[in-house]
Amino acid sequence: MNYLLRLLFVLVIYLFIGQTTLKAQTQKLTYRESQQDFPNPERGFYIPIATSSAKFVPLNAATLATFRTQPQRMTKATYSIFCSLVYRSYRLETFKATPLSESFLENVRADFAIARSAGIKLILRFAYTDQTTTGNCPDQYKICPPYGDAPKAIVLNHISQLMPLLQENADVIAVLQMGFIGIWGENYFTDYFGDASTNSLGVVPDSSWQDRNQVLAALLKALPTDRMVQVRTPQIKQRFIYGPKAPVTSAAMAQTDGLSRLPIARLGFHNDCFLASADDYGTFYDVGNSSAKRGPATEPLRRYMAQDSRYTAVGGETCDDAFSPQNDCAPLGRAEQEMALMHYSYLNASYNNEVNNDWQTNGCLASIRRRLGYRFVLRKAELPKTVGVGQPLSFGLSIDNVGYAAPYNPRPLQLILRNTTTGAIHAFVLPADVRRWLPGHHRIRHSINLPNNLKRGRYEVLLNLPDGYSSLEKNPAYSVQLANEGVWENHTGFNQLNYVLTVR
């Protein structure tokens, strides 16, 4: 019996010493948050650069190259921004009755190459007109027909022509806006797809909803399934997913569908009148159908968009300062509250600067610049001091997303080991989808097996969030920078954990 007691005592001591040794071999690191404003891919304030088929002006590589590295100030703006996004709109006014020309398609192809060389991504929209005709018509804004867009057959043919370009250059497409229908491509004042204004029926008939749905389906097909199409209003998505008679109370996307490649997961939103009125100038409004009249629907459509936008791309612009002080900074306004609620990733840097300038004056623009989209702050890391070749490397990370949204396009998360002597890099892809890193706290624990042929020595440990496309994964302009002091490597796009691991 005494022998058994001695054996048990030795075992307890052994376990205690083993646990103490294990803890001693694990290094706990903490990191300082940075308040710096810097560009990150697919988020932030964008710069709009429009062109037209009548007078095509290509993107300028030298100009775009300054957007990420030098502060940009727009006309009438009292603030400056760094920019990783360009809103590129193409007006197709010379092709309302004919196919797109080969020269036009080549011009668009060249734009993609210029954006790629400058480290920029594009928000795309195609439309046939941005001109309005005023007169004595019933519409409250006195925008009168004919509006100047194109019929469905022409639109579908143009999308078919653009499809190869969109597929080949999806790497530099942040998101595609539905466009095509109506003035500005905003799917409202239209000659061919159901005029929802009071100039006509005042509703969109079921047959016109079907026509619109055909266009939207063609756009989804024209893009790779890892890219999204944004629609102008929440109701456009509801009536695409559930049909022309879908009520405004239709269910938002379930969490299980988010980030899938189903159509419901690939439709986001662009609100081009952010906080311009109680319903954002019709963004949250029911435009009816063949059996239901038009009417207010602000609350149900706002609830729908708030929930549905968790895993989709959301952006837009301000358009009118008439809704002040609601569109101002807190405490009088709710600008940031709305951006967080609807998961905004980007906004226009140049319109409407009466609104944007108020944010600068009232003190919240600096926060908005930092928080549009995602903003990842590394809080802590736990790493072993040593690990053997061919053995598991177990580690933990504590990361906060202090932005308004998660990333909306896929990208890998890599742990990088870089030999301090040879500079040899070994990248390990982690089983994490950063698109699920919604605003809030995220704790990551993983274990990776080191290869048997890994050279023994000392290794810097780094994190890398490169672009999901092989064409861009080595370009640091397209990698995500953590919002921490002293971690970013501008020449590699890696984030230093400021730790050296011994591999024995």
Short mmCIF file of C-alpha atoms in Angstrom, two decimals:
data_model
loop_
_atom_site.label_atom_id
_atom_site.label_comp_id
_atom_site.label_asym_id
_atom_site.label_seq_id
_atom_site.Cartn_x
_atom_site.Cartn_y
_atom_site.Cartn_z
CA MET A 1 0.00 0.00 0.00
CA ASN A 2 2.85 2.36 0.85
CA TYR A 3 4.34 1.54 -2.55
CA LEU A 4 1.08 2.55 -4.28
CA LEU A 5 0.89 5.81 -2.34
CA ARG A 6 4.48 6.66 -3.24
CA LEU A 7 3.75 5.85 -6.89
CA LEU A 8 0.66 8.08 -6.88
CA PHE A 9 2.62 10.91 -5.24
CA VAL A 10 5.34 10.67 -7.90
CA LEU A 11 2.70 10.70 -10.67
CA VAL A 12 1.02 13.83 -9.29
CA ILE A 13 4.40 15.60 -9.01
CA TYR A 14 5.25 14.55 -12.58
CA LEU A 15 1.97 15.91 -13.94
CA PHE A 16 2.40 19.16 -12.03
CA ILE A 17 5.95 19.64 -13.31
CA GLY A 18 4.80 18.75 -16.85
CA GLN A 19 2.01 21.33 -16.80
CA THR A 20 4.33 23.96 -15.35
CA THR A 21 6.91 23.23 -18.03
CA LEU A 22 4.25 23.42 -20.77
CA LYS A 23 3.08 26.79 -19.51
CA ALA A 24 6.64 28.01 -19.31
CA GLN A 25 7.17 26.98 -22.92
CA THR A 26 4.20 29.03 -24.14
CA GLN A 27 4.79 32.71 -24.78
CA LYS A 28 1.89 35.13 -24.35
CA LEU A 29 2.14 38.31 -26.41
CA THR A 30 0.07 41.48 -26.40
CA TYR A 31 -0.21 44.13 -29.12
CA ARG A 32 -0.98 47.83 -29.23
CA GLU A 33 -3.91 49.05 -31.32
CA SER A 34 -3.18 51.71 -33.95
CA GLN A 35 -5.49 54.65 -34.60
CA GLN A 36 -3.83 55.34 -37.95
CA ASP A 37 -5.94 55.71 -41.08
CA PHE A 38 -4.56 53.54 -43.86
CA PRO A 39 -5.93 51.85 -46.99
CA ASN A 40 -7.05 48.23 -46.96
CA PRO A 41 -8.51 46.29 -49.90
CA GLU A 42 -12.20 46.50 -50.81
CA ARG A 43 -13.22 48.98 -48.12
CA GLY A 44 -13.22 52.66 -47.18
CA PHE A 45 -14.06 55.82 -49.11
CA TYR A 46 -14.03 55.39 -52.87
CA ILE A 47 -13.21 57.86 -55.63
CA PRO A 48 -15.69 57.94 -58.55
CA ILE A 49 -14.31 58.08 -62.10
CA ALA A 50 -16.96 57.99 -64.81
CA THR A 51 -16.58 57.59 -68.55
CA SER A 52 -18.84 57.07 -71.54
CA SER A 53 -18.98 55.22 -74.84
CA ALA A 54 -19.35 58.53 -76.69
CA LYS A 55 -16.12 59.91 -75.26
CA PHE A 56 -14.13 57.19 -73.55
CA VAL A 57 -11.49 58.43 -71.12
CA PRO A 58 -9.35 55.55 -69.82
CA LEU A 59 -8.20 55.22 -66.25
CA ASN A 60 -4.84 56.85 -65.61
CA ALA A 61 -2.26 54.54 -64.07
CA ALA A 62 -0.12 57.35 -62.62
CA THR A 63 -3.13 58.98 -60.96
CA LEU A 64 -4.45 55.72 -59.52
CA ALA A 65 -1.02 54.85 -58.16
CA THR A 66 -1.24 57.82 -55.76
CA PHE A 67 -4.62 56.87 -54.30
CA ARG A 68 -3.28 54.36 -51.77
CA THR A 69 -0.10 56.22 -50.83
CA GLN A 70 -1.02 59.91 -50.77
CA PRO A 71 -4.00 61.60 -49.06
CA GLN A 72 -6.69 62.48 -51.60
CA ARG A 73 -8.98 65.50 -51.22
CA MET A 74 -12.10 65.76 -53.38
CA THR A 75 -13.63 68.97 -54.72
CA LYS A 76 -15.51 70.86 -51.98
CA ALA A 77 -14.27 68.41 -49.35
CA THR A 78 -12.80 69.62 -46.07
CA TYR A 79 -11.15 66.24 -45.46
CA SER A 80 -8.81 63.82 -47.21
CA ILE A 81 -8.80 60.05 -47.56
CA PHE A 82 -6.62 57.14 -48.60
CA CYS A 83 -8.30 55.08 -51.28
CA SER A 84 -8.18 51.44 -52.39
CA LEU A 85 -11.48 51.56 -54.32
CA VAL A 86 -12.53 53.31 -57.51
CA TYR A 87 -16.16 53.49 -58.55
CA ARG A 88 -15.96 53.03 -62.31
CA SER A 89 -19.20 53.82 -64.12
CA TYR A 90 -19.60 53.26 -67.86
CA ARG A 91 -22.32 55.17 -69.69
CA LEU A 92 -23.41 53.26 -72.80
CA GLU A 93 -25.35 56.03 -74.54
CA THR A 94 -24.17 55.08 -78.05
CA PHE A 95 -25.23 51.43 -77.72
CA LYS A 96 -28.94 51.68 -76.86
CA ALA A 97 -29.89 49.81 -80.02
CA THR A 98 -26.69 47.99 -81.03
CA PRO A 99 -24.15 45.55 -79.60
CA LEU A 100 -21.13 46.87 -77.76
CA SER A 101 -18.23 47.54 -80.11
CA GLU A 102 -14.95 45.65 -79.92
CA SER A 103 -13.12 48.93 -79.34
CA PHE A 104 -15.28 49.69 -76.31
CA LEU A 105 -14.72 46.21 -74.89
CA GLU A 106 -10.98 46.60 -75.37
CA ASN A 107 -11.10 49.92 -73.54
CA VAL A 108 -12.82 48.27 -70.59
CA ARG A 109 -10.26 45.45 -70.65
CA ALA A 110 -7.45 48.02 -70.52
CA ASP A 111 -9.08 49.69 -67.50
CA PHE A 112 -8.89 46.43 -65.58
CA ALA A 113 -5.19 46.10 -66.33
CA ILE A 114 -4.53 49.69 -65.21
CA ALA A 115 -6.40 49.14 -61.94
CA ARG A 116 -4.39 45.96 -61.32
CA SER A 117 -1.10 47.75 -61.88
CA ALA A 118 -2.08 50.45 -59.39
CA GLY A 119 -3.20 48.12 -56.58
CA ILE A 120 -6.80 49.32 -56.88
CA LYS A 121 -10.10 47.43 -57.05
CA LEU A 122 -13.19 48.57 -58.94
CA ILE A 123 -16.84 49.02 -58.05
CA LEU A 124 -18.52 48.64 -61.46
CA ARG A 125 -21.76 49.96 -62.89
CA PHE A 126 -23.04 50.12 -66.47
CA ALA A 127 -25.93 52.43 -67.42
CA TYR A 128 -27.31 54.04 -70.57
CA THR A 129 -28.02 57.53 -69.31
CA ASP A 130 -27.36 59.89 -66.44
CA GLN A 131 -29.40 62.76 -67.90
CA THR A 132 -32.81 63.83 -66.65
CA THR A 133 -35.57 65.63 -68.52
CA THR A 134 -37.62 68.05 -66.49
CA GLY A 135 -41.12 69.20 -67.29
CA ASN A 136 -44.70 69.35 -66.12
CA CYS A 137 -45.06 65.66 -65.28
CA PRO A 138 -46.65 64.09 -62.17
CA ASP A 139 -43.39 62.94 -60.57
CA GLN A 140 -42.60 64.88 -57.39
CA TYR A 141 -39.02 65.52 -58.55
CA LYS A 142 -40.23 66.57 -62.05
CA ILE A 143 -38.10 63.91 -63.73
CA CYS A 144 -40.08 63.17 -66.89
CA PRO A 145 -40.11 60.46 -69.57
CA PRO A 146 -38.70 59.36 -71.91
CA TYR A 147 -35.82 58.45 -69.64
CA GLY A 148 -33.33 57.07 -72.12
CA ASP A 149 -32.42 53.53 -71.07
CA ALA A 150 -32.42 50.43 -73.32
CA PRO A 151 -34.82 47.50 -73.89
CA LYS A 152 -34.32 44.10 -72.28
CA ALA A 153 -32.99 42.33 -75.37
CA ILE A 154 -30.22 44.92 -75.76
CA VAL A 155 -29.37 44.78 -72.04
CA LEU A 156 -29.11 40.99 -72.00
CA ASN A 157 -26.94 40.99 -75.10
CA HIS A 158 -24.59 43.57 -73.59
CA ILE A 159 -24.25 41.52 -70.40
CA SER A 160 -23.43 38.49 -72.53
CA GLN A 161 -20.72 40.49 -74.31
CA LEU A 162 -19.27 41.71 -71.02
CA MET A 163 -19.25 38.27 -69.41
CA PRO A 164 -15.79 37.18 -70.66
CA LEU A 165 -14.26 40.45 -69.43
CA LEU A 166 -15.88 40.14 -66.01
CA GLN A 167 -14.77 36.53 -65.66
CA GLU A 168 -11.19 37.23 -66.74
CA ASN A 169 -10.79 40.26 -64.48
CA ALA A 170 -12.77 39.30 -61.41
CA ASP A 171 -9.60 39.64 -59.34
CA VAL A 172 -9.81 43.45 -59.53
CA ILE A 173 -13.61 43.65 -59.27
CA ALA A 174 -14.64 44.43 -55.71
CA VAL A 175 -18.31 44.25 -56.60
CA LEU A 176 -20.64 44.80 -59.58
CA GLN A 177 -23.71 47.00 -59.17
CA MET A 178 -26.85 45.92 -61.01
CA GLY A 179 -27.08 49.10 -63.10
CA PHE A 180 -28.34 48.96 -66.72
CA ILE A 181 -31.98 49.76 -65.87
CA GLY A 182 -33.18 53.37 -65.63
CA ILE A 183 -31.47 56.74 -65.25
CA TRP A 184 -28.11 56.34 -63.52
CA GLY A 185 -28.71 52.58 -63.60
CA GLU A 186 -30.71 52.95 -60.37
CA ASN A 187 -33.64 50.79 -61.53
CA TYR A 188 -36.33 53.45 -61.01
CA PHE A 189 -36.99 55.90 -63.87
CA THR A 190 -37.09 53.44 -66.78
CA ASP A 191 -38.75 53.26 -70.18
CA TYR A 192 -38.72 49.47 -70.45
CA PHE A 193 -38.76 47.80 -67.01
CA GLY A 194 -41.82 49.19 -65.26
CA ASP A 195 -41.84 52.87 -64.31
CA ALA A 196 -42.44 52.90 -60.57
CA SER A 197 -42.83 56.67 -60.47
CA THR A 198 -46.16 58.50 -60.53
CA ASN A 199 -45.49 59.37 -64.18
CA SER A 200 -46.91 55.98 -65.13
CA LEU A 201 -48.68 53.16 -63.29
CA GLY A 202 -47.00 54.08 -60.03
CA VAL A 203 -46.09 50.42 -59.47
CA VAL A 204 -43.80 47.84 -61.07
CA PRO A 205 -46.06 45.20 -62.69
CA ASP A 206 -45.27 41.51 -62.21
CA SER A 207 -44.13 41.18 -65.82
CA SER A 208 -41.61 43.99 -65.29
CA TRP A 209 -40.35 42.36 -62.11
CA GLN A 210 -39.77 39.23 -64.16
CA ASP A 211 -37.84 41.25 -66.73
CA ARG A 212 -35.72 42.83 -64.00
CA ASN A 213 -35.09 39.40 -62.50
CA GLN A 214 -33.84 38.15 -65.87
CA VAL A 215 -31.31 40.96 -65.98
CA LEU A 216 -30.17 40.27 -62.43
CA ALA A 217 -29.87 36.54 -63.12
CA ALA A 218 -27.75 37.31 -66.20
CA LEU A 219 -25.43 39.51 -64.12
CA LEU A 220 -24.96 36.80 -61.50
CA LYS A 221 -24.14 34.35 -64.28
CA ALA A 222 -21.70 36.81 -65.88
CA LEU A 223 -19.57 36.95 -62.73
CA PRO A 224 -17.63 34.13 -61.08
CA THR A 225 -19.60 32.72 -58.15
CA ASP A 226 -17.18 34.28 -55.65
CA ARG A 227 -18.26 37.79 -56.63
CA MET A 228 -21.39 39.73 -55.64
CA VAL A 229 -23.90 41.94 -57.41
CA GLN A 230 -25.33 44.88 -55.47
CA VAL A 231 -28.94 45.97 -55.95
CA ARG A 232 -30.25 49.48 -55.36
CA THR A 233 -33.01 48.61 -52.88
CA PRO A 234 -33.76 45.72 -50.51
CA GLN A 235 -37.05 45.05 -52.31
CA ILE A 236 -35.19 44.27 -55.55
CA LYS A 237 -33.48 41.39 -53.76
CA GLN A 238 -36.69 40.19 -52.11
CA ARG A 239 -38.51 40.03 -55.43
CA PHE A 240 -35.64 38.28 -57.14
CA ILE A 241 -35.36 35.60 -54.45
CA TYR A 242 -39.06 35.11 -53.67
CA GLY A 243 -40.80 36.35 -56.82
CA PRO A 244 -42.72 39.48 -57.97
CA LYS A 245 -45.36 39.17 -55.24
CA ALA A 246 -42.88 38.86 -52.35
CA PRO A 247 -44.04 41.00 -49.40
CA VAL A 248 -41.74 43.51 -47.73
CA THR A 249 -41.79 41.22 -44.69
CA SER A 250 -39.95 38.48 -46.63
CA ALA A 251 -37.26 36.72 -44.62
CA ALA A 252 -33.67 37.86 -44.73
CA MET A 253 -30.94 35.42 -45.62
CA ALA A 254 -30.33 32.71 -43.04
CA GLN A 255 -26.89 32.53 -41.45
CA THR A 256 -26.41 29.07 -42.96
CA ASP A 257 -26.80 30.54 -46.46
CA GLY A 258 -24.40 33.40 -45.84
CA LEU A 259 -21.11 33.07 -47.74
CA SER A 260 -22.45 30.24 -49.88
CA ARG A 261 -22.41 30.59 -53.65
CA LEU A 262 -26.19 30.60 -53.87
CA PRO A 263 -27.84 33.64 -55.51
CA ILE A 264 -29.28 34.74 -52.17
CA ALA A 265 -25.75 35.02 -50.75
CA ARG A 266 -24.37 36.89 -53.76
CA LEU A 267 -26.71 39.88 -53.67
CA GLY A 268 -25.67 42.92 -51.66
CA PHE A 269 -26.88 46.52 -51.56
CA HIS A 270 -25.82 50.00 -52.63
CA ASN A 271 -27.74 52.82 -50.99
CA ASP A 272 -27.11 55.95 -53.05
CA CYS A 273 -29.05 58.21 -50.68
CA PHE A 274 -27.65 57.21 -47.30
CA LEU A 275 -29.58 59.00 -44.51
CA ALA A 276 -31.09 61.48 -46.98
CA SER A 277 -34.63 61.12 -45.57
CA ALA A 278 -36.66 58.81 -43.35
CA ASP A 279 -36.73 56.20 -46.15
CA ASP A 280 -33.48 57.29 -47.85
CA TYR A 281 -35.35 58.72 -50.85
CA GLY A 282 -37.21 55.52 -51.64
CA THR A 283 -34.51 53.00 -50.71
CA PHE A 284 -36.83 51.61 -48.06
CA TYR A 285 -40.12 51.84 -49.95
CA ASP A 286 -42.58 49.39 -51.51
CA VAL A 287 -43.03 50.14 -55.24
CA GLY A 288 -45.86 47.62 -55.54
CA ASN A 289 -46.70 44.97 -58.14
CA SER A 290 -49.67 43.91 -60.26
CA SER A 291 -51.85 43.22 -57.24
CA ALA A 292 -50.52 45.63 -54.60
CA LYS A 293 -50.21 49.40 -54.48
CA ARG A 294 -47.05 51.32 -53.69
CA GLY A 295 -46.57 52.61 -50.17
CA PRO A 296 -44.25 53.22 -47.21
CA ALA A 297 -42.30 50.23 -45.90
CA THR A 298 -39.41 51.79 -44.03
CA GLU A 299 -39.37 49.65 -40.92
CA PRO A 300 -39.68 46.14 -42.44
CA LEU A 301 -37.22 46.90 -45.24
CA ARG A 302 -34.72 48.40 -42.80
CA ARG A 303 -34.96 45.30 -40.60
CA TYR A 304 -34.50 43.11 -43.67
CA MET A 305 -31.38 44.93 -44.85
CA ALA A 306 -29.83 45.10 -41.39
CA GLN A 307 -30.04 41.33 -41.02
CA ASP A 308 -29.35 40.36 -44.63
CA SER A 309 -26.25 42.58 -44.90
CA ARG A 310 -24.18 40.67 -42.35
CA TYR A 311 -22.54 38.59 -45.08
CA THR A 312 -22.99 40.79 -48.15
CA ALA A 313 -21.32 43.83 -49.66
CA VAL A 314 -22.93 47.16 -48.67
CA GLY A 315 -21.92 50.61 -49.86
CA GLY A 316 -23.24 53.77 -51.46
CA GLU A 317 -23.14 57.51 -51.04
CA THR A 318 -24.82 60.40 -49.29
CA CYS A 319 -26.98 62.51 -51.60
CA ASP A 320 -28.69 65.29 -49.63
CA ASP A 321 -28.14 67.11 -46.36
CA ALA A 322 -31.84 67.80 -45.83
CA PHE A 323 -32.09 65.04 -43.20
CA SER A 324 -29.83 66.86 -40.76
CA PRO A 325 -29.34 66.40 -37.82
CA GLN A 326 -30.30 62.71 -38.22
CA ASN A 327 -27.46 62.20 -40.70
CA ASP A 328 -24.89 63.89 -38.47
CA CYS A 329 -22.49 62.51 -35.87
CA ALA A 330 -23.79 61.41 -32.49
CA PRO A 331 -25.32 62.49 -30.21
CA LEU A 332 -27.69 64.48 -32.45
CA GLY A 333 -27.30 62.20 -35.45
CA ARG A 334 -26.93 58.49 -36.14
CA ALA A 335 -24.49 58.31 -39.04
CA GLU A 336 -22.12 55.80 -37.47
CA GLN A 337 -24.95 53.88 -35.83
CA GLU A 338 -26.54 53.41 -39.26
CA MET A 339 -23.27 52.35 -40.87
CA ALA A 340 -22.79 49.72 -38.18
CA LEU A 341 -26.40 48.54 -38.33
CA MET A 342 -26.32 48.08 -42.11
CA HIS A 343 -22.70 46.84 -42.26
CA TYR A 344 -21.30 49.49 -44.59
CA SER A 345 -18.00 48.71 -46.30
CA TYR A 346 -17.62 51.80 -48.49
CA LEU A 347 -18.94 55.29 -49.26
CA ASN A 348 -18.37 57.94 -51.92
CA ALA A 349 -15.58 60.39 -51.01
CA SER A 350 -16.93 63.18 -53.21
CA TYR A 351 -20.73 63.20 -52.87
CA ASN A 352 -22.58 64.68 -51.07
CA ASN A 353 -19.92 66.68 -49.34
CA GLU A 354 -22.40 68.85 -47.49
CA VAL A 355 -23.07 65.69 -45.48
CA ASN A 356 -19.53 64.34 -45.41
CA ASN A 357 -18.06 67.70 -44.41
CA ASP A 358 -20.43 67.81 -41.44
CA TRP A 359 -18.87 64.57 -40.21
CA GLN A 360 -15.48 66.24 -40.38
CA THR A 361 -16.72 69.35 -38.57
CA ASN A 362 -18.53 67.38 -35.89
CA GLY A 363 -15.64 65.04 -35.21
CA CYS A 364 -16.70 61.57 -36.36
CA LEU A 365 -15.14 61.41 -39.83
CA ALA A 366 -11.83 60.07 -38.50
CA SER A 367 -13.71 57.16 -36.95
CA ILE A 368 -15.70 56.59 -40.15
CA ARG A 369 -12.51 56.55 -42.24
CA ARG A 370 -11.08 53.84 -40.00
CA ARG A 371 -14.22 51.76 -39.51
CA LEU A 372 -15.84 51.51 -42.93
CA GLY A 373 -15.74 47.81 -43.73
CA TYR A 374 -13.48 45.61 -41.62
CA ARG A 375 -10.70 46.73 -39.27
CA PHE A 376 -8.84 43.91 -37.57
CA VAL A 377 -6.96 44.56 -34.32
CA LEU A 378 -4.69 41.83 -32.99
CA ARG A 379 -4.99 41.81 -29.21
CA LYS A 380 -3.05 38.74 -28.08
CA ALA A 381 -1.12 35.74 -29.36
CA GLU A 382 -0.03 32.55 -27.63
CA LEU A 383 2.87 30.69 -29.22
CA PRO A 384 5.27 27.95 -28.10
CA LYS A 385 8.91 28.83 -27.56
CA THR A 386 10.12 25.75 -29.39
CA VAL A 387 8.62 23.03 -31.57
CA GLY A 388 10.11 19.98 -33.21
CA VAL A 389 10.32 19.26 -36.91
CA GLY A 390 7.35 17.14 -37.95
CA GLN A 391 5.52 18.06 -34.74
CA PRO A 392 2.29 20.07 -34.30
CA LEU A 393 2.60 23.81 -33.82
CA SER A 394 -0.33 24.90 -31.66
CA PHE A 395 -1.13 28.58 -31.21
CA GLY A 396 -3.91 31.01 -30.33
CA LEU A 397 -4.86 34.45 -31.59
CA SER A 398 -7.24 37.03 -30.17
CA ILE A 399 -8.55 39.45 -32.82
CA ASP A 400 -11.20 42.17 -32.67
CA ASN A 401 -13.01 43.50 -35.72
CA VAL A 402 -13.70 47.12 -34.77
CA GLY A 403 -15.10 47.99 -38.20
CA TYR A 404 -18.71 48.13 -39.34
CA ALA A 405 -18.61 44.95 -41.45
CA ALA A 406 -16.74 41.78 -42.28
CA PRO A 407 -14.83 41.30 -45.55
CA TYR A 408 -17.26 40.37 -48.34
CA ASN A 409 -14.90 38.66 -50.78
CA PRO A 410 -13.00 35.46 -49.89
CA ARG A 411 -9.37 35.59 -48.89
CA PRO A 412 -7.12 33.09 -47.08
CA LEU A 413 -5.60 33.44 -43.64
CA GLN A 414 -1.99 32.25 -43.49
CA LEU A 415 0.52 31.70 -40.73
CA ILE A 416 3.97 32.49 -42.11
CA LEU A 417 7.26 31.10 -40.80
CA ARG A 418 10.29 32.96 -42.18
CA ASN A 419 13.78 31.66 -41.52
CA THR A 420 15.84 34.40 -39.87
CA THR A 421 19.02 33.21 -41.59
CA THR A 422 17.97 32.25 -45.11
CA GLY A 423 14.76 34.25 -45.44
CA ALA A 424 12.96 31.12 -46.66
CA ILE A 425 9.19 31.47 -46.30
CA HIS A 426 6.79 28.71 -45.35
CA ALA A 427 3.07 29.56 -45.55
CA PHE A 428 0.38 27.52 -43.80
CA VAL A 429 -3.25 28.16 -44.77
CA LEU A 430 -5.47 28.17 -41.69
CA PRO A 431 -9.02 26.77 -41.69
CA ALA A 432 -10.67 30.11 -41.01
CA ASP A 433 -13.00 32.20 -43.18
CA VAL A 434 -12.36 35.86 -42.40
CA ARG A 435 -15.71 36.76 -44.00
CA ARG A 436 -17.24 35.37 -40.81
CA TRP A 437 -15.29 37.81 -38.66
CA LEU A 438 -18.21 40.12 -38.06
CA PRO A 439 -17.72 43.16 -35.81
CA GLY A 440 -16.73 41.93 -32.36
CA HIS A 441 -14.24 39.57 -30.75
CA HIS A 442 -12.78 36.47 -32.41
CA ARG A 443 -10.57 33.84 -30.79
CA ILE A 444 -8.65 31.58 -33.13
CA ARG A 445 -6.97 28.38 -32.01
CA HIS A 446 -5.23 26.14 -34.52
CA SER A 447 -2.60 23.45 -34.74
CA ILE A 448 -0.51 22.87 -37.84
CA ASN A 449 1.92 20.03 -38.46
CA LEU A 450 5.39 21.21 -39.39
CA PRO A 451 6.78 19.29 -42.37
CA ASN A 452 9.53 16.75 -41.75
CA ASN A 453 11.80 18.50 -44.23
CA LEU A 454 11.57 21.90 -42.54
CA LYS A 455 15.06 23.16 -41.77
CA ARG A 456 15.84 23.51 -38.08
CA GLY A 457 16.52 27.03 -36.91
CA ARG A 458 14.90 30.27 -35.83
CA TYR A 459 11.77 31.56 -37.58
CA GLU A 460 9.89 34.84 -37.49
CA VAL A 461 6.15 34.28 -37.12
CA LEU A 462 3.81 36.41 -39.25
CA LEU A 463 0.17 36.58 -40.37
CA ASN A 464 -0.84 37.08 -43.97
CA LEU A 465 -4.30 37.83 -45.40
CA PRO A 466 -3.58 37.97 -49.13
CA ASP A 467 -6.05 38.29 -51.97
CA GLY A 468 -7.94 35.15 -52.87
CA TYR A 469 -6.80 35.25 -56.51
CA SER A 470 -3.39 33.85 -57.43
CA SER A 471 -2.84 36.83 -59.75
CA LEU A 472 -2.82 39.18 -56.73
CA GLU A 473 -1.76 37.04 -53.78
CA LYS A 474 1.88 38.17 -53.97
CA ASN A 475 0.99 41.86 -54.31
CA PRO A 476 1.10 43.55 -50.87
CA ALA A 477 -1.33 46.24 -52.06
CA TYR A 478 -4.05 43.61 -51.95
CA SER A 479 -3.17 42.16 -48.53
CA VAL A 480 -4.91 43.15 -45.30
CA GLN A 481 -3.03 45.30 -42.80
CA LEU A 482 -3.83 44.76 -39.14
CA ALA A 483 -4.63 47.90 -37.14
CA ASN A 484 -1.68 47.51 -34.80
CA GLU A 485 1.50 49.44 -34.12
CA GLY A 486 4.72 47.95 -35.42
CA VAL A 487 3.40 44.89 -37.25
CA TRP A 488 2.92 45.83 -40.93
CA GLU A 489 5.52 45.03 -43.56
CA ASN A 490 4.79 47.24 -46.52
CA HIS A 491 7.11 45.38 -48.90
CA THR A 492 5.59 41.92 -48.25
CA GLY A 493 2.04 42.58 -47.06
CA PHE A 494 2.77 40.43 -43.99
CA ASN A 495 1.86 41.32 -40.40
CA GLN A 496 4.68 40.67 -37.92
CA LEU A 497 3.76 38.91 -34.68
CA ASN A 498 7.13 40.19 -33.41
CA TYR A 499 8.10 36.75 -32.26
CA VAL A 500 10.86 34.28 -33.14
CA LEU A 501 10.10 30.57 -32.90
CA THR A 502 12.82 27.94 -32.50
CA VAL A 503 12.33 24.84 -34.63
CA ARG A 504 14.49 21.98 -33.35
#
